[in-house]
């Protein structure tokens, strides 16, 4: 009993910290998760400080130097130069900002809208549920890239429009996930207890149901980040994403496509960046799932 | 009489798919009983007999199909949402399962102070006073201030049930529904919790509506008892009277099924052992 008493956490924060420490221990046991976390961290650091450390900031802004077109990778140009003589390394590093920002925005907006819709549908049930979920099903019948293309084409190019377009095709996944979780959780005794206490719908959803279903949502967000970046790049690739000269991985790849295979470096490096980002976020998502859901562990 | 249940019937519609016609399942049939202020009223029945349905009706988590439930003279069904919320501070419940009935993401402090937040307008406590009251409640149920910021999973079953009791008492209720509060606990812990409930009743003047399938517990705690079988009350009266002279067949059946506390008369022991 004395040993127990000594371990009593002094506050809610220290108790949460203890839980987080145990979770991180499980996370640390898998080197793939750590690799994912490192890749993601490095990507974010590059996205934040990248534009100020690139060797040729003028190329990022859109200036060209035709004298140095299609130079292969060298000490001067790590990733070579493209058809306009721009340094590919500078463009790829600067492009990380758009890709990560847009991916993050898509996932955040999708998760926010989806959680809201799913929570309302799951909690109220009946007609509300029917209408909202049929709407989500309807959305799921249309391939997301096609819908995003249509929306982006209708709204016109631009980062914000692209984020809106992809988010529209992104929320139903979250809505379905959250709806299922809410339906399971609303029958839990502690939710019934809160209702018996006289807690209103808002309080029950906010304090009792949502905190208990946040884990799968966070895991899905992490797994989705990779796909969101890929979708952003896809829209860039087909030319309805970000307008040049703003560097973006998808559009860099799209332009480089015509110069394959002779000037391979113009395509390989933006492509590798996309691959690395998707790979990193997937590893991180898998790692998080293992931490939060011990049953799914190998 | 603080609680009067008059001819309450509860039907559930059972759907058999879109083509078949829905049938009705009657969970409670013409149930009438009344509970006096300050007494301990026991409701005994097997699983599926309608005990939990009745508690859900009293708590207004479900609506009656017909009949009335009067609390302190007012029909619960006639109350506005606002008055119902106010009334909820007077009726509280302790749940059977101390593991499922506490939110795993909330600290003990938040769990116990939440009822006070909800009934802020009735109680009028600020955040500091609420925390003081949480500590006071924890001490009342045999825990202490050192448990304030721990999470439910850090406690044993008996301790969690004490937290559940503290939560129920937070809004100073008059009427406490105890839905098999000890059935998920070890026998030794059961006795501690029952003794705590007994002390609290004497100290706070509570009325208990005690639901159980354990006749030993009921006899230990309750002044009066009602037996419920398949949604109908088969017998009700003074606890001693029912245990000494049961009138209905079901009551006799239940009493004969009670395990004998004398180990020498256990059917699991060979007769030779009982000779010595």
Coordinates of C-alpha atoms in Angstrom, one line a residue:
Chain A
X1 CA 0.0 0.0 0.0
X2 CA 2.9 2.3 0.8
X3 CA 4.5 1.7 -2.6
X4 CA 1.1 2.5 -4.2
X5 CA 0.8 5.7 -2.2
X6 CA 4.2 6.9 -3.3
X7 CA 3.3 6.5 -6.9
X8 CA 0.2 8.7 -6.6
X9 CA 0.4 11.3 -9.4
X10 CA 0.2 14.9 -8.1
X11 CA -2.1 16.1 -10.9
X12 CA -4.1 15.1 -14.0
X13 CA -1.2 16.3 -16.1
X14 CA 1.4 14.0 -14.5
X15 CA -1.0 11.1 -14.7
X16 CA -1.5 11.8 -18.5
X17 CA 2.2 12.2 -18.8
X18 CA 2.7 8.8 -17.3
X19 CA 0.3 7.2 -19.8
X20 CA 2.0 9.0 -22.7
X21 CA 5.4 7.7 -21.5
X22 CA 4.1 4.1 -21.5
X23 CA 2.6 4.7 -25.0
X24 CA 5.9 6.1 -26.3
X25 CA 7.7 3.0 -24.9
X26 CA 5.4 0.8 -27.0
X27 CA 6.0 3.1 -30.0
X28 CA 9.8 3.0 -29.5
X29 CA 9.7 -0.8 -29.7
X30 CA 9.1 -0.7 -33.4
X31 CA 11.9 0.8 -35.4
X32 CA 9.6 1.3 -38.4
X33 CA 7.4 3.6 -36.3
X34 CA 10.5 5.5 -35.3
X35 CA 11.6 5.8 -38.9
X36 CA 8.1 7.1 -39.8
X37 CA 8.2 9.6 -37.0
X38 CA 11.7 10.8 -38.0
X39 CA 10.7 11.2 -41.7
X40 CA 7.6 13.1 -40.8
X41 CA 9.6 15.4 -38.4
X42 CA 12.3 16.1 -40.9
X43 CA 9.6 16.8 -43.6
X44 CA 8.0 19.3 -41.3
X45 CA 11.3 21.0 -40.3
X46 CA 12.2 21.3 -44.0
X47 CA 8.7 22.7 -44.8
X48 CA 9.1 25.3 -42.1
X49 CA 12.7 26.4 -42.6
X50 CA 13.2 25.1 -46.1
X51 CA 12.5 28.2 -48.2
X52 CA 15.1 30.2 -46.2
X53 CA 17.9 27.6 -46.6
X54 CA 17.6 26.7 -50.2
X55 CA 20.7 27.4 -52.3
X56 CA 18.8 29.2 -55.1
X57 CA 15.9 31.1 -53.6
X58 CA 15.5 33.1 -56.8
X59 CA 14.6 29.9 -58.7
X60 CA 11.9 29.2 -56.2
X61 CA 10.5 32.7 -56.9
X62 CA 10.4 31.8 -60.6
X63 CA 13.5 33.2 -62.2
X64 CA 15.1 31.2 -64.9
X65 CA 18.7 30.7 -66.1
X66 CA 18.6 29.1 -69.5
X67 CA 22.4 28.8 -69.6
X68 CA 22.4 26.0 -67.1
X69 CA 19.5 23.9 -68.4
X70 CA 19.4 20.2 -67.7
X71 CA 22.6 19.9 -65.7
X72 CA 22.9 16.5 -64.1
X73 CA 23.3 16.3 -60.3
X74 CA 26.5 17.8 -59.1
X75 CA 28.0 19.5 -56.0
X76 CA 26.6 22.8 -57.3
X77 CA 23.1 21.4 -58.1
X78 CA 22.5 18.4 -55.8
X79 CA 19.4 17.3 -57.7
X80 CA 20.5 18.8 -61.1
X81 CA 18.6 21.5 -63.0
X82 CA 15.4 21.5 -65.0
X83 CA 14.4 22.7 -68.4
X84 CA 14.4 26.3 -67.2
X85 CA 17.8 25.9 -65.6
X86 CA 16.3 26.0 -62.1
X87 CA 17.9 24.1 -59.2
X88 CA 15.7 21.0 -58.7
X89 CA 16.8 20.7 -55.0
X90 CA 15.6 24.2 -54.3
X91 CA 12.3 23.5 -55.9
X92 CA 11.7 20.1 -54.2
X93 CA 12.6 21.6 -50.8
X94 CA 10.3 24.6 -51.4
X95 CA 7.6 22.3 -52.7
X96 CA 7.4 20.5 -49.4
X97 CA 5.7 23.5 -48.0
X98 CA 2.7 23.4 -50.4
X99 CA 2.4 19.6 -50.3
X100 CA 2.5 19.3 -46.5
X101 CA 0.4 22.3 -45.8
X102 CA -2.3 21.3 -48.3
X103 CA -2.2 17.7 -47.1
X104 CA -2.5 18.8 -43.5
X105 CA -5.4 21.2 -44.4
X106 CA -7.2 18.5 -46.3
X107 CA -7.0 16.0 -43.5
X108 CA -7.9 18.5 -40.9
X109 CA -10.9 19.9 -42.7
X110 CA -12.0 16.3 -43.7
X111 CA -11.6 15.1 -40.2
X112 CA -13.4 18.1 -38.7
X113 CA -16.4 17.9 -41.1
X114 CA -16.5 14.1 -41.0
X115 CA -16.4 14.0 -37.2
X116 CA -19.2 16.5 -36.9
X117 CA -21.4 14.8 -39.4
X118 CA -20.6 11.3 -38.1
X119 CA -21.2 12.3 -34.5
X120 CA -24.5 13.9 -35.2
X121 CA -25.7 11.0 -37.4
X122 CA -24.6 8.4 -34.8
X123 CA -25.9 10.2 -31.8
X124 CA -29.3 11.2 -33.0
X125 CA -29.9 8.2 -35.3
X126 CA -33.2 7.9 -37.2
X127 CA -33.8 10.2 -40.1
X128 CA -30.9 12.4 -39.3
X129 CA -28.6 9.4 -39.6
X130 CA -30.3 8.1 -42.8
X131 CA -30.0 11.5 -44.6
X132 CA -26.4 12.2 -43.6
X133 CA -25.2 8.7 -44.2
X134 CA -26.9 8.3 -47.6
X135 CA -25.2 11.6 -48.5
X136 CA -21.9 10.1 -47.5
X137 CA -22.6 6.9 -49.4
X138 CA -23.5 9.0 -52.5
X139 CA -20.2 10.7 -52.2
X140 CA -18.3 7.4 -51.8
X141 CA -19.8 6.1 -55.1
X142 CA -17.9 8.9 -57.0
X143 CA -14.1 8.3 -57.3
X144 CA -12.5 10.9 -55.1
X145 CA -9.9 12.1 -57.6
X146 CA -12.6 12.6 -60.3
X147 CA -14.8 14.6 -57.9
X148 CA -11.8 16.6 -56.7
X149 CA -10.9 17.3 -60.4
X150 CA -14.4 18.4 -61.2
X151 CA -14.6 20.7 -58.1
X152 CA -11.1 22.1 -58.7
X153 CA -11.9 22.7 -62.3
X154 CA -15.2 24.5 -61.4
X155 CA -13.6 26.6 -58.7
X156 CA -10.5 27.4 -60.7
X157 CA -6.8 26.6 -59.8
X158 CA -5.2 27.7 -56.5
X159 CA -4.2 26.2 -53.2
X160 CA -7.3 27.1 -51.3
X161 CA -9.7 25.8 -54.0
X162 CA -7.6 22.6 -54.2
X163 CA -7.9 22.0 -50.5
X164 CA -11.7 22.6 -50.7
X165 CA -12.0 20.2 -53.6
X166 CA -10.1 17.4 -51.9
X167 CA -11.8 17.9 -48.6
X168 CA -15.2 17.5 -50.1
X169 CA -14.2 14.0 -51.2
X170 CA -12.4 13.3 -47.9
X171 CA -15.0 13.7 -45.1
X172 CA -17.2 10.6 -45.7
X173 CA -14.5 8.3 -44.5
X174 CA -14.3 10.1 -41.2
X175 CA -18.1 10.4 -41.0
X176 CA -18.5 6.6 -41.3
X177 CA -15.7 5.9 -38.8
X178 CA -17.0 8.4 -36.2
X179 CA -20.6 7.3 -36.7
X180 CA -19.8 3.7 -35.9
X181 CA -17.8 4.6 -32.9
X182 CA -20.4 7.0 -31.5
X183 CA -23.1 4.4 -31.9
X184 CA -21.0 2.0 -29.9
X185 CA -20.1 4.6 -27.3
X186 CA -23.5 6.1 -26.7
X187 CA -24.8 2.9 -25.1
X188 CA -21.9 2.8 -22.7
X189 CA -22.8 3.1 -19.0
X190 CA -20.9 6.3 -18.4
X191 CA -22.9 8.0 -21.2
X192 CA -26.1 6.7 -19.7
X193 CA -24.9 7.9 -16.3
X194 CA -24.3 11.4 -17.8
X195 CA -27.8 11.4 -19.3
X196 CA -29.3 10.4 -16.0
X197 CA -27.4 13.3 -14.4
X198 CA -29.1 15.7 -16.7
X199 CA -26.2 16.4 -19.1
X200 CA -27.2 18.0 -22.4
X201 CA -26.4 16.6 -25.8
X202 CA -23.5 19.0 -26.4
X203 CA -21.9 18.1 -23.1
X204 CA -22.3 14.3 -23.7
X205 CA -20.8 14.5 -27.1
X206 CA -18.0 16.9 -26.2
X207 CA -16.9 15.5 -22.8
X208 CA -18.0 11.8 -22.9
X209 CA -18.2 10.5 -26.4
X210 CA -15.7 12.4 -28.5
X211 CA -12.7 12.1 -26.2
X212 CA -13.2 8.4 -26.2
X213 CA -13.3 8.0 -30.0
X214 CA -10.5 10.4 -30.8
X215 CA -7.9 7.7 -31.0
X216 CA -9.1 6.0 -34.2
X217 CA -9.6 9.4 -35.7
X218 CA -6.1 10.5 -35.0
X219 CA -4.7 7.2 -36.4
X220 CA -6.8 7.6 -39.5
X221 CA -5.6 11.2 -39.9
X222 CA -2.0 10.1 -39.8
X223 CA -2.6 7.3 -42.3
X224 CA -4.6 9.6 -44.5
X225 CA -1.9 12.3 -44.6
X226 CA 0.1 10.3 -47.0
X227 CA -2.8 9.8 -49.4
X228 CA -3.8 13.5 -49.1
X229 CA -0.3 14.5 -50.1
X230 CA -0.6 12.0 -53.0
X231 CA -3.9 13.4 -54.0
X232 CA -2.6 17.0 -53.9
X233 CA 0.3 15.9 -56.1
X234 CA -2.0 14.1 -58.5
X235 CA -4.1 17.2 -58.9
X236 CA -0.8 19.1 -59.5
X237 CA 0.3 16.5 -62.0
X238 CA -2.9 16.8 -64.1
X239 CA -2.5 20.6 -64.0
X240 CA -5.4 21.7 -61.8
X241 CA -3.6 22.2 -58.6
X242 CA -1.2 24.9 -57.8
X243 CA -0.3 27.3 -60.6
X244 CA 3.3 27.6 -61.7
X245 CA 5.7 29.1 -60.8
X246 CA 4.8 28.1 -57.3
X247 CA 6.8 24.8 -56.9
X248 CA 4.7 21.8 -56.0
X249 CA 5.8 18.1 -56.2
X250 CA 3.0 17.0 -58.4
X251 CA 3.4 19.7 -61.0
X252 CA 7.2 19.4 -61.0
X253 CA 6.7 15.8 -61.8
X254 CA 4.2 16.6 -64.5
X255 CA 6.6 18.9 -66.3
X256 CA 9.5 16.6 -65.9
X257 CA 7.5 13.7 -67.5
X258 CA 8.2 15.0 -71.0
X259 CA 12.0 15.0 -70.5
X260 CA 12.2 11.3 -69.4
X261 CA 14.3 9.3 -69.5
X262 CA 17.2 11.5 -70.7
X263 CA 16.9 14.1 -67.9
X264 CA 15.8 11.6 -65.3
X265 CA 16.7 13.7 -62.3
X266 CA 14.0 16.3 -63.0
X267 CA 11.4 13.6 -62.3
X268 CA 13.1 11.2 -59.9
X269 CA 13.7 13.7 -57.1
X270 CA 10.2 15.2 -56.8
X271 CA 8.8 11.7 -57.2
X272 CA 11.1 10.4 -54.4
X273 CA 9.9 13.3 -52.2
X274 CA 6.3 12.2 -52.7
X275 CA 7.2 8.6 -52.0
X276 CA 9.1 9.5 -48.8
X277 CA 6.2 11.7 -47.5
X278 CA 3.6 9.0 -48.1
X279 CA 5.8 6.3 -46.7
X280 CA 6.7 8.3 -43.6
X281 CA 3.1 9.1 -42.7
X282 CA 2.0 5.5 -43.3
X283 CA 4.7 4.2 -41.0
X284 CA 3.8 6.8 -38.4
X285 CA 0.1 5.9 -38.7
X286 CA 0.8 2.2 -38.3
X287 CA 3.0 3.0 -35.3
X288 CA 0.3 5.1 -33.6
X289 CA -2.3 2.4 -34.2
X290 CA 0.0 -0.1 -32.5
X291 CA 0.3 2.2 -29.5
X292 CA -3.3 3.1 -29.1
X293 CA -4.8 -0.3 -30.0
X294 CA -2.8 -3.0 -28.3
X295 CA -5.0 -5.7 -29.8
X296 CA -3.7 -4.9 -33.3
X297 CA -0.1 -5.5 -32.3
X298 CA 1.9 -8.2 -33.9
Chain B
X1 CA -44.5 8.3 -0.3
X2 CA -41.6 9.8 -2.3
X3 CA -42.0 7.5 -5.3
X4 CA -45.2 6.1 -6.5
X5 CA -45.4 3.9 -9.6
X6 CA -48.9 3.4 -10.9
X7 CA -49.9 0.7 -13.4
X8 CA -46.8 1.2 -15.5
X9 CA -46.5 -0.8 -18.7
X10 CA -43.6 -0.7 -21.1
X11 CA -43.7 -2.2 -24.6
X12 CA -40.8 -2.4 -26.9
X13 CA -41.4 -2.6 -30.7
X14 CA -39.4 -5.5 -32.1
X15 CA -38.6 -5.1 -35.8
X16 CA -38.2 -8.3 -37.9
X17 CA -36.9 -6.5 -41.0
X18 CA -38.8 -4.4 -43.5
X19 CA -41.2 -7.0 -44.7
X20 CA -42.3 -8.7 -41.5
X21 CA -44.7 -7.0 -39.2
X22 CA -43.2 -5.6 -36.0
X23 CA -44.2 -7.4 -32.9
X24 CA -44.3 -6.0 -29.3
X25 CA -42.4 -7.2 -26.4
X26 CA -43.8 -6.3 -23.0
X27 CA -41.0 -5.6 -20.6
X28 CA -43.2 -4.3 -17.8
X29 CA -46.8 -5.2 -17.2
X30 CA -49.0 -3.2 -14.9
X31 CA -46.4 -2.5 -12.3
X32 CA -47.4 -0.7 -9.2
X33 CA -45.3 0.0 -6.2
X34 CA -44.5 2.8 -3.8
X35 CA -41.4 3.8 -1.9
X36 CA -41.6 5.8 1.4
X37 CA -39.3 8.6 2.3
X38 CA -36.2 7.4 4.1
X39 CA -36.8 3.7 3.6
X40 CA -34.8 1.1 1.7
X41 CA -37.0 -0.6 -0.9
X42 CA -35.7 -3.7 -2.6
X43 CA -36.6 -4.9 -6.1
X44 CA -35.7 -8.5 -6.7
X45 CA -35.8 -10.4 -10.0
X46 CA -33.8 -12.5 -12.3
X47 CA -32.0 -11.3 -15.4
X48 CA -34.4 -10.0 -18.0
X49 CA -37.3 -9.6 -15.5
X50 CA -37.5 -5.8 -16.2
X51 CA -35.6 -4.4 -13.3
X52 CA -33.3 -2.3 -15.4
X53 CA -36.2 -1.2 -17.6
X54 CA -38.0 0.1 -14.5
X55 CA -34.9 2.1 -13.4
X56 CA -34.6 3.6 -16.9
X57 CA -38.2 4.7 -16.7
X58 CA -37.7 6.3 -13.3
X59 CA -34.7 8.1 -14.6
X60 CA -36.7 9.1 -17.6
X61 CA -34.1 7.6 -20.0
X62 CA -37.1 5.8 -21.5
X63 CA -40.8 6.8 -21.6
X64 CA -43.6 4.7 -20.1
X65 CA -46.1 3.1 -22.6
X66 CA -48.9 3.6 -20.1
X67 CA -49.3 4.3 -16.4
X68 CA -47.7 7.0 -14.3
X69 CA -44.5 7.5 -12.3
X70 CA -44.9 10.1 -9.5
X71 CA -42.0 11.5 -7.7
X72 CA -42.9 13.6 -4.7
X73 CA -46.4 14.0 -6.1
X74 CA -45.4 15.2 -9.6
X75 CA -45.9 13.0 -12.7
X76 CA -42.5 12.7 -14.4
X77 CA -44.0 12.6 -17.8
X78 CA -45.6 16.0 -17.4
X79 CA -42.4 17.8 -16.6
X80 CA -40.8 20.3 -19.0
X81 CA -37.2 19.7 -20.0
X82 CA -36.1 22.4 -17.6
X83 CA -38.0 20.9 -14.6
X84 CA -36.9 17.4 -15.5
X85 CA -33.3 18.5 -15.4
X86 CA -33.9 20.1 -12.0
X87 CA -35.6 16.9 -10.8
X88 CA -32.6 14.9 -11.9
X89 CA -30.5 16.4 -9.1
X90 CA -33.0 14.8 -6.7
X91 CA -32.8 11.3 -8.1
X92 CA -29.5 9.7 -8.6
X93 CA -28.2 6.2 -9.6
X94 CA -25.3 4.0 -8.7
X95 CA -24.7 1.6 -11.6
X96 CA -23.9 -2.1 -11.4
X97 CA -20.7 -2.1 -13.3
X98 CA -18.1 0.1 -11.7
X99 CA -15.8 -0.4 -14.7
X100 CA -18.2 0.7 -17.5
X101 CA -20.0 3.5 -15.6
X102 CA -17.0 5.8 -15.2
X103 CA -15.6 7.7 -18.2
X104 CA -12.1 6.3 -18.7
X105 CA -10.8 9.7 -20.1
X106 CA -11.9 11.8 -17.1
X107 CA -10.1 12.2 -13.7
X108 CA -11.9 11.4 -10.5
X109 CA -12.1 15.1 -9.9
X110 CA -13.9 15.7 -13.2
X111 CA -16.1 12.7 -12.8
X112 CA -17.4 13.8 -9.4
X113 CA -17.6 17.5 -10.1
X114 CA -19.5 17.1 -13.4
X115 CA -22.9 16.7 -11.7
X116 CA -22.2 19.9 -9.8
X117 CA -21.4 21.7 -13.1
X118 CA -24.6 20.4 -14.7
X119 CA -26.7 21.5 -11.7
X120 CA -24.7 24.7 -11.2
X121 CA -28.0 26.8 -11.1
X122 CA -29.4 24.7 -8.3
X123 CA -26.2 24.3 -6.2
X124 CA -24.4 27.5 -7.1
X125 CA -20.9 26.4 -6.5
X126 CA -17.8 27.9 -8.1
X127 CA -14.9 25.9 -9.4
X128 CA -13.0 26.1 -6.1
X129 CA -16.0 25.1 -4.0
X130 CA -16.7 22.2 -6.3
X131 CA -13.1 20.9 -5.8
X132 CA -13.5 21.2 -2.1
X133 CA -16.8 19.4 -2.2
X134 CA -15.2 16.6 -4.4
X135 CA -12.6 16.1 -1.6
X136 CA -15.3 16.1 1.0
X137 CA -17.3 13.5 -1.0
X138 CA -14.2 11.3 -1.5
X139 CA -13.6 11.3 2.2
X140 CA -17.3 10.6 2.8
X141 CA -17.0 7.4 0.7
X142 CA -13.7 6.3 2.3
X143 CA -11.3 7.6 -0.3
X144 CA -9.2 10.8 0.0
X145 CA -7.9 13.9 -1.7
X146 CA -4.8 12.1 -2.9
X147 CA -7.1 10.3 -5.4
X148 CA -8.3 13.5 -6.9
X149 CA -6.4 13.5 -10.2
X150 CA -6.2 9.8 -10.9
X151 CA -8.0 8.0 -13.7
X152 CA -10.6 5.3 -13.1
X153 CA -8.3 2.5 -14.5
X154 CA -6.0 3.1 -11.5
X155 CA -8.6 1.9 -9.0
X156 CA -9.9 -1.4 -7.9
X157 CA -13.6 -2.4 -8.4
X158 CA -14.6 -1.5 -4.9
X159 CA -12.8 1.8 -5.1
X160 CA -14.5 2.6 -8.4
X161 CA -17.9 1.8 -6.9
X162 CA -17.1 4.3 -4.1
X163 CA -16.3 6.9 -6.8
X164 CA -19.7 6.0 -8.5
X165 CA -21.4 6.6 -5.1
X166 CA -19.6 9.9 -4.6
X167 CA -20.7 11.0 -8.1
X168 CA -24.3 10.1 -7.2
X169 CA -24.1 12.0 -4.0
X170 CA -22.5 15.1 -5.5
X171 CA -25.8 16.9 -6.1
X172 CA -27.3 16.1 -2.7
X173 CA -30.0 13.8 -4.0
X174 CA -32.9 12.5 -1.8
X175 CA -33.5 9.3 -3.7
X176 CA -30.8 6.9 -4.8
X177 CA -31.3 4.1 -7.2
X178 CA -28.8 1.3 -6.5
X179 CA -28.8 -0.9 -9.6
X180 CA -27.0 -4.1 -8.2
X181 CA -24.2 -1.9 -6.8
X182 CA -22.4 -4.9 -5.3
X183 CA -22.9 -7.7 -7.8
X184 CA -19.7 -7.0 -9.7
X185 CA -17.6 -7.0 -6.5
X186 CA -15.8 -9.6 -4.4
X187 CA -17.8 -10.8 -1.4
X188 CA -15.5 -9.1 1.1
X189 CA -15.7 -5.8 -0.8
X190 CA -19.5 -6.2 -1.1
X191 CA -19.8 -6.1 2.6
X192 CA -17.7 -2.9 2.8
X193 CA -19.8 -1.2 0.2
X194 CA -23.0 -2.2 1.8
X195 CA -21.9 -0.9 5.1
X196 CA -20.9 2.3 3.5
X197 CA -24.3 2.6 1.9
X198 CA -25.9 2.0 5.3
X199 CA -23.8 4.7 7.0
X200 CA -24.6 7.1 4.2
X201 CA -28.3 6.5 4.5
X202 CA -28.2 7.2 8.2
X203 CA -26.0 10.3 7.8
X204 CA -27.8 11.9 4.8
X205 CA -31.4 10.7 5.2
X206 CA -31.4 9.0 1.8
X207 CA -34.2 6.9 0.3
X208 CA -32.8 3.7 -1.4
X209 CA -34.3 1.9 -4.3
X210 CA -32.2 -1.2 -4.2
X211 CA -32.2 -3.6 -7.1
X212 CA -30.6 -7.0 -6.8
X213 CA -30.9 -10.6 -7.6
X214 CA -29.0 -11.5 -4.4
X215 CA -31.6 -12.3 -1.7
X216 CA -28.9 -12.2 1.0
X217 CA -28.0 -8.6 0.2
X218 CA -31.6 -7.6 0.0
X219 CA -32.4 -9.1 3.3
X220 CA -29.4 -7.3 4.8
X221 CA -30.3 -3.9 3.4
X222 CA -34.0 -3.5 2.7
X223 CA -37.1 -2.6 4.8
X224 CA -39.6 -3.7 2.1
X225 CA -39.2 -5.8 -1.0
X226 CA -41.0 -6.4 -4.3
X227 CA -40.4 -9.5 -6.4
X228 CA -40.6 -9.0 -10.1
X229 CA -40.9 -11.9 -12.6
X230 CA -41.2 -11.5 -16.3
X231 CA -42.3 -7.8 -16.0
X232 CA -44.9 -8.4 -13.3
X233 CA -44.8 -7.8 -9.6
X234 CA -45.6 -11.1 -8.0
X235 CA -45.3 -10.2 -4.4
X236 CA -44.4 -7.2 -2.2
X237 CA -44.3 -6.5 1.5
X238 CA -42.1 -6.2 4.5
X239 CA -38.7 -8.0 4.0
X240 CA -39.0 -10.2 7.1
X241 CA -42.6 -11.2 6.2
X242 CA -41.6 -12.3 2.7
X243 CA -38.5 -14.2 3.9
X244 CA -40.4 -15.9 6.8
X245 CA -43.8 -16.5 5.1
X246 CA -43.7 -16.1 1.3
X247 CA -47.1 -16.1 -0.3
X248 CA -46.4 -16.6 -4.0
X249 CA -44.9 -19.7 -5.6
X250 CA -42.2 -17.6 -7.1
X251 CA -41.1 -16.2 -3.8
X252 CA -40.9 -19.7 -2.3
X253 CA -38.9 -20.9 -5.4
X254 CA -36.4 -18.0 -5.0
X255 CA -36.0 -18.6 -1.3
X256 CA -35.4 -22.3 -1.8
X257 CA -32.8 -21.5 -4.4
X258 CA -30.8 -19.4 -1.9
X259 CA -27.5 -21.1 -1.1
X260 CA -27.2 -22.4 2.4
X261 CA -24.6 -20.4 4.4
X262 CA -23.7 -23.5 6.5
X263 CA -20.9 -25.2 4.6
X264 CA -21.5 -28.5 6.3
X265 CA -24.9 -28.7 4.5
X266 CA -23.4 -27.9 1.1
X267 CA -24.2 -30.5 -1.6
X268 CA -20.7 -30.2 -2.8
X269 CA -19.3 -31.8 0.3
X270 CA -19.4 -35.5 0.8
X271 CA -21.7 -36.6 3.6
X272 CA -18.7 -38.2 5.5
X273 CA -17.2 -34.8 6.0
X274 CA -20.3 -33.4 7.7
X275 CA -20.2 -36.2 10.3
X276 CA -17.1 -34.7 12.1

